[in-house]
Short mmCIF file of C-alpha atoms in Angstrom, two decimals:
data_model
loop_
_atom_site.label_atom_id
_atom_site.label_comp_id
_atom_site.label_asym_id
_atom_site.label_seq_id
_atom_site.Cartn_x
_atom_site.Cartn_y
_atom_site.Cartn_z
CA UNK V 1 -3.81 -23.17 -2.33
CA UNK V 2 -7.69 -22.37 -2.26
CA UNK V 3 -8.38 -18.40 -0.83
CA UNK V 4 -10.28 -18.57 2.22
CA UNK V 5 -14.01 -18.25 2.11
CA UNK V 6 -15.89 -15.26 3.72
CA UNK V 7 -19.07 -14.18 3.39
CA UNK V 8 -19.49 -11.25 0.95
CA UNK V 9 -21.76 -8.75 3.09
CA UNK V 10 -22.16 -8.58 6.95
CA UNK V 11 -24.37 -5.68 8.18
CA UNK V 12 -25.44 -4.62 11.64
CA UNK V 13 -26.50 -1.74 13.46
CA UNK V 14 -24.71 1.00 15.41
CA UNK V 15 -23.86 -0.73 18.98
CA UNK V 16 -24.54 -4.33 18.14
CA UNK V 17 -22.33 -6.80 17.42
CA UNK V 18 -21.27 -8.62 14.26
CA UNK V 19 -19.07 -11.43 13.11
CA UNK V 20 -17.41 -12.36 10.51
CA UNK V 21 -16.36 -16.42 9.24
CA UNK V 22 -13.61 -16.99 7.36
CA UNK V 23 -13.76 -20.75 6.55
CA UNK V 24 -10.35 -22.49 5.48
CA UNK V 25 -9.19 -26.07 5.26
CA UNK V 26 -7.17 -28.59 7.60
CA UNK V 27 -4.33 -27.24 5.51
CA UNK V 28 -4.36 -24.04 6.73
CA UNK V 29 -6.29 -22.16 9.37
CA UNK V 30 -7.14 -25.85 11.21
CA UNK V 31 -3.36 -26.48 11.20
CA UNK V 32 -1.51 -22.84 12.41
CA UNK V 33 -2.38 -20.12 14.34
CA UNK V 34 -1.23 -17.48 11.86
CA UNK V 35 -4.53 -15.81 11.07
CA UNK V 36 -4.53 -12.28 10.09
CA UNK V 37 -7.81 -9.91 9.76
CA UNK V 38 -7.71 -6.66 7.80
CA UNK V 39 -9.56 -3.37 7.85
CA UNK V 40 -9.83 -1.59 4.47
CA UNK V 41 -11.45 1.78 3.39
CA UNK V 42 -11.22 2.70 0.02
CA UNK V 43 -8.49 4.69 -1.02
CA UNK V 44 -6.53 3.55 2.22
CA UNK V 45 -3.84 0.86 3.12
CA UNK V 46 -5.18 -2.21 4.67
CA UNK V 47 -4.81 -1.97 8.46
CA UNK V 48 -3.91 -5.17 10.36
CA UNK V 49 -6.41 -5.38 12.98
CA UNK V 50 -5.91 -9.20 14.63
CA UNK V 51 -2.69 -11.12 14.08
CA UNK V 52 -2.02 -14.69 15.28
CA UNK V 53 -6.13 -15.38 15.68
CA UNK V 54 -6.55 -13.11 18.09
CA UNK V 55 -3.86 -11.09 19.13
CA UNK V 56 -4.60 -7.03 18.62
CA UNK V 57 -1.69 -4.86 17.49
CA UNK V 58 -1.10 -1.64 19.38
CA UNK V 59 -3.78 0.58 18.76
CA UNK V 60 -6.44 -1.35 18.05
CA UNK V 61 -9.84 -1.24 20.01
CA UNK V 62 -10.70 -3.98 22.23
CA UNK V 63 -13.62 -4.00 20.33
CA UNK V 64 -11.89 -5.99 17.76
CA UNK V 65 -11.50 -10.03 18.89
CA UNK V 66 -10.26 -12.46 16.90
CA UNK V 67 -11.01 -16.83 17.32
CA UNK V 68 -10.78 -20.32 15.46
CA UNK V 69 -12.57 -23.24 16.05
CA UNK V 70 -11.06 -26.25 13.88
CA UNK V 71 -11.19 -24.60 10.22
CA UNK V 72 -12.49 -21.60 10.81
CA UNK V 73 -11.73 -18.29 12.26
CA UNK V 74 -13.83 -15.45 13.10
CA UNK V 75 -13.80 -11.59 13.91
CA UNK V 76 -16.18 -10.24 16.27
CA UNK V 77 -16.54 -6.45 16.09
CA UNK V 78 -18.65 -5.54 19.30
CA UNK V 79 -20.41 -2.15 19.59
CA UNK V 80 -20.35 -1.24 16.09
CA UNK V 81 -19.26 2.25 15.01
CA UNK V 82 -20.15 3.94 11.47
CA UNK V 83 -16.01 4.33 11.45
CA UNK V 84 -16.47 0.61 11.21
CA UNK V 85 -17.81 0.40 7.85
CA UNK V 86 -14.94 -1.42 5.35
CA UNK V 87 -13.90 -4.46 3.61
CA UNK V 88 -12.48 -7.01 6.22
CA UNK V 89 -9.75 -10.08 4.82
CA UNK V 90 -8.96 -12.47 6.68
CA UNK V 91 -5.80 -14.64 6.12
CA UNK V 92 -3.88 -17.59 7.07
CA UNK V 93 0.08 -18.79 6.96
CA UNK V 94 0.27 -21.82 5.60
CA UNK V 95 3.46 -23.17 6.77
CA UNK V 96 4.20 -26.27 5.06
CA UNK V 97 4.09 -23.93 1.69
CA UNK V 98 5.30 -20.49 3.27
CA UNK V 99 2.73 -19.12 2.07
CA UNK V 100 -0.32 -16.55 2.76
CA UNK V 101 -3.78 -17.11 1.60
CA UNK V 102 -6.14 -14.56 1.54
CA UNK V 103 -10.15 -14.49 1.49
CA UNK V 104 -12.20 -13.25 -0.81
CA UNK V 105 -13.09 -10.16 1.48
CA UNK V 106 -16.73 -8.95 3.52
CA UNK V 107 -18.25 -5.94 3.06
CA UNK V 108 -19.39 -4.49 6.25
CA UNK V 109 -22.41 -2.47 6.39
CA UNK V 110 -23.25 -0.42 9.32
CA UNK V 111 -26.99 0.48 9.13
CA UNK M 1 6.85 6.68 12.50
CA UNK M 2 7.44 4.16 10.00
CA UNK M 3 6.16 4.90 6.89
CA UNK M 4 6.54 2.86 3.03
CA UNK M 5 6.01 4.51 0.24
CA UNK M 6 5.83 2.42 -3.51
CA UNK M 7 6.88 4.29 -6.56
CA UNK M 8 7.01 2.68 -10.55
CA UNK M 9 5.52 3.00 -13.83
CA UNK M 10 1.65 2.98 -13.55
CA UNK M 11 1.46 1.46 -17.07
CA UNK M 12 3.17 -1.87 -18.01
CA UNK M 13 3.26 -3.37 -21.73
CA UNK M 14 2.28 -7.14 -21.61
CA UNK M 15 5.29 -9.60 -21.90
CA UNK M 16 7.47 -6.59 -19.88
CA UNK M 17 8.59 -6.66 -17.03
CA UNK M 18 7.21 -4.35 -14.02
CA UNK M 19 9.86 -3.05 -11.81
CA UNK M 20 8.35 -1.15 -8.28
CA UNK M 21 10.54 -0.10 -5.13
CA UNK M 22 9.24 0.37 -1.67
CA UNK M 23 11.22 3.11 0.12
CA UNK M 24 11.47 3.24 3.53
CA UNK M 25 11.86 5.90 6.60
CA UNK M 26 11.34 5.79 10.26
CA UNK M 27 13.40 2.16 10.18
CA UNK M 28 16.12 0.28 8.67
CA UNK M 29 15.46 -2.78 7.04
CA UNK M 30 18.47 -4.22 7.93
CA UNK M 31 17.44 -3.57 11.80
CA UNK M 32 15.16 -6.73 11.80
CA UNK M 33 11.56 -7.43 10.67
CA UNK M 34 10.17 -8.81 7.39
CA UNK M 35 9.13 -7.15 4.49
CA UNK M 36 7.00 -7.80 1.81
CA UNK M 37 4.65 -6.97 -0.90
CA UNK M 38 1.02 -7.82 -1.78
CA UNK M 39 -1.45 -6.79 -4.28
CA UNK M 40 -5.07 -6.70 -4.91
CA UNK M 41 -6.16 -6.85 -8.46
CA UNK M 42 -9.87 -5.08 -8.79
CA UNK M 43 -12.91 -6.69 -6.97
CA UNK M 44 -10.54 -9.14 -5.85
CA UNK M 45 -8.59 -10.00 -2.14
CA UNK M 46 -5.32 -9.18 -1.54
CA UNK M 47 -2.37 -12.06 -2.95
CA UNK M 48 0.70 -11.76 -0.93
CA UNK M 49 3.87 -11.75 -3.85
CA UNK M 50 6.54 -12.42 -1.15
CA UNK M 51 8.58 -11.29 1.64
CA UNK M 52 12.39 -10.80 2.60
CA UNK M 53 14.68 -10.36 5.71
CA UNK M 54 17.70 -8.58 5.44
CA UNK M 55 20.10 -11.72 5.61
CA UNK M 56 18.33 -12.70 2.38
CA UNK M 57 15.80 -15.35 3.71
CA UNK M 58 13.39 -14.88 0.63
CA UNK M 59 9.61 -16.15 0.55
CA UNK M 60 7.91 -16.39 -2.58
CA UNK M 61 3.85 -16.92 -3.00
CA UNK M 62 4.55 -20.21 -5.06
CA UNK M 63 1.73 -19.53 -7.74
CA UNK M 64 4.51 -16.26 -8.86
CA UNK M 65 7.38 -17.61 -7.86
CA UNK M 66 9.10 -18.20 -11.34
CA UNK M 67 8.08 -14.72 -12.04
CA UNK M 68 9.21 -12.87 -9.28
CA UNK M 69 12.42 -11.29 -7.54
CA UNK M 70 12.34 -9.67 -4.50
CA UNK M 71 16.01 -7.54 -3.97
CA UNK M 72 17.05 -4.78 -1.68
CA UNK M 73 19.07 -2.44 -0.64
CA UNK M 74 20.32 -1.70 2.60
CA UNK M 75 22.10 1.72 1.75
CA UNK M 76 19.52 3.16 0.46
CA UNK M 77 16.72 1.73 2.84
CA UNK M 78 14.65 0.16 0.04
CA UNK M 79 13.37 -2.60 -1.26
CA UNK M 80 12.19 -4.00 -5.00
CA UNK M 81 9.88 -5.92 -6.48
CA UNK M 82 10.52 -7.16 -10.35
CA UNK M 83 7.62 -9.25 -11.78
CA UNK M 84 8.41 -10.92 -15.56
CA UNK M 85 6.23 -11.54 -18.49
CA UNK M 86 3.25 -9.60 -17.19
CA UNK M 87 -0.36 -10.32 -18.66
CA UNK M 88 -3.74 -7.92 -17.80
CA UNK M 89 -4.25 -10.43 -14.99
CA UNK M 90 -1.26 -8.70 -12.96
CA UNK M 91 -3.28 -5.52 -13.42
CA UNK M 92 -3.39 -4.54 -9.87
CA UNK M 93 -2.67 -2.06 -7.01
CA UNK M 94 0.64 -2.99 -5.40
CA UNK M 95 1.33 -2.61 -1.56
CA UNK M 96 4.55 -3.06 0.14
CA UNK M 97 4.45 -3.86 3.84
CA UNK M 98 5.98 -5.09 6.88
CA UNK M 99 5.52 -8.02 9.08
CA UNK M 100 4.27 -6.93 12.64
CA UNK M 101 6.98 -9.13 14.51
CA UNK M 102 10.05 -10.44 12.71
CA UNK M 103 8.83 -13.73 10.82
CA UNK M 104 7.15 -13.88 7.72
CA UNK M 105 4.60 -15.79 9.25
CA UNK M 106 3.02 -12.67 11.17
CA UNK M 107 0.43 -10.60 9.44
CA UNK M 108 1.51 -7.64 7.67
CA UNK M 109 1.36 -4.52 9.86
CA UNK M 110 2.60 -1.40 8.54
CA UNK M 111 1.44 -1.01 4.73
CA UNK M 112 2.56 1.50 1.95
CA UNK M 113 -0.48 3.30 0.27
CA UNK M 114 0.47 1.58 -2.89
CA UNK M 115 0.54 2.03 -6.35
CA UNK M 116 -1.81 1.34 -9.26
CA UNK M 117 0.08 -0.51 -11.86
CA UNK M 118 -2.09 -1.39 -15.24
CA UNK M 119 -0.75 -4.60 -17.52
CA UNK M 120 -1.65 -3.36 -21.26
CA UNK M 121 -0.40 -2.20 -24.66
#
């Protein structure tokens, strides 16, 4: 299976809004709903921040939304903070494989 | 509080094989959820390596499959990960985790800090 494609960099400034592609194929994101987005700092575990497209564990700031339209899914992070700043994956369950592909990971910049 | 913590050699010969266990508190894994492990190899995404429930339903990221066992142990609420034949492209920091709801098809929602394991001679 292919990794997911992302854009490397995404910047924006404090209070706007960003988002964040994650393009797959009909073999995986257009097929399941079992998209995952991560958060991760340096040093730190990677924290699940949308599960299932766009479901938000407990915790998580409404800020964070997840969606998919056909083969790719996106994360919206709306009234950017500089806590915000991190790599983002996103990644998909392939189900006819049972299997998890991953993307190559964006770096988000907070001006 | 749930909380994983990864422990192994941080130094692996190539051809060996590299043995890590996940221990776990706050939970037992033979409660319910999935668990797994995943690494990230530097400047690269994460790879999932494969998850288990506690009846022994046993996923396996097919591209490590024939190079992988995941085992566990319920007494001692932990779990293993065994990876054969290692090269410097296994070089990596290793993360074990669990699934948010039980089904290895949910992402991975409570992560270990991991450990930095380095394939070379």
């Amino acid at each position: 299976q292919s990794a997911l494609t992302q854009p490397a960099s995404v910047s924006g400034s404090p209070g706007q809004s960003i988002t964040i592609s994650c393009t797959g194929t009909t073999s995986d994101i257009a097929d399941y709903n079992y998209v995952s987005w991560y958060q991760h700092h340096p040093g730190k575990a990677p924290k699940l921040m949308i599960y299932d497209v766009s479901k938000r564990p407990p915790g998580i700031s409404p800020r964070f939304s997840g969606s998919k339209s056909g083969n790719t899914a996106s994360l919206t992070i709306s009234g950017l903070q500089a806590e915000d700043e991190a790599d983002y994956y996103c990644s998909s369950y392939i189900n006819s494989d049972s299997t998890w592909v991953f993307g190559g990971g964006s770096k988000l910049t907070v001006l | 509080q749930v909380q994983l913590q990864e422990s192994g050699p941080g130094l692996v010969k190539p051809s060996e094989t590299l043995s890590l266990t996940c221990a776990v508190s706050g939970y037992s894994i033979s409660s319910g959820y999935y668990w797994g492990w995943v690494r990230q190899s530097p400047g690269k995404g994460p790879e999932w390596i494969g998850s288990f429930f506690h009846d022994g339903n046993t996923y396996y990221n097919p591209s490590l499959k024939s190079r992988v066992t995941i085992s566990f142990e319920t007494s001692k609420n932990q779990f293993s990960l065994k990876m054969n034949s290692v090269t410097a492209s296994d070089t990596a920091m290793y993360h074990c985790a669990r699934h948010i709801i039980t089904g290895v098809s949910y992402g991975l929602y409570i992560w270990g800090q991991g450990t930095m394991v380095t394939v070379s001679s």
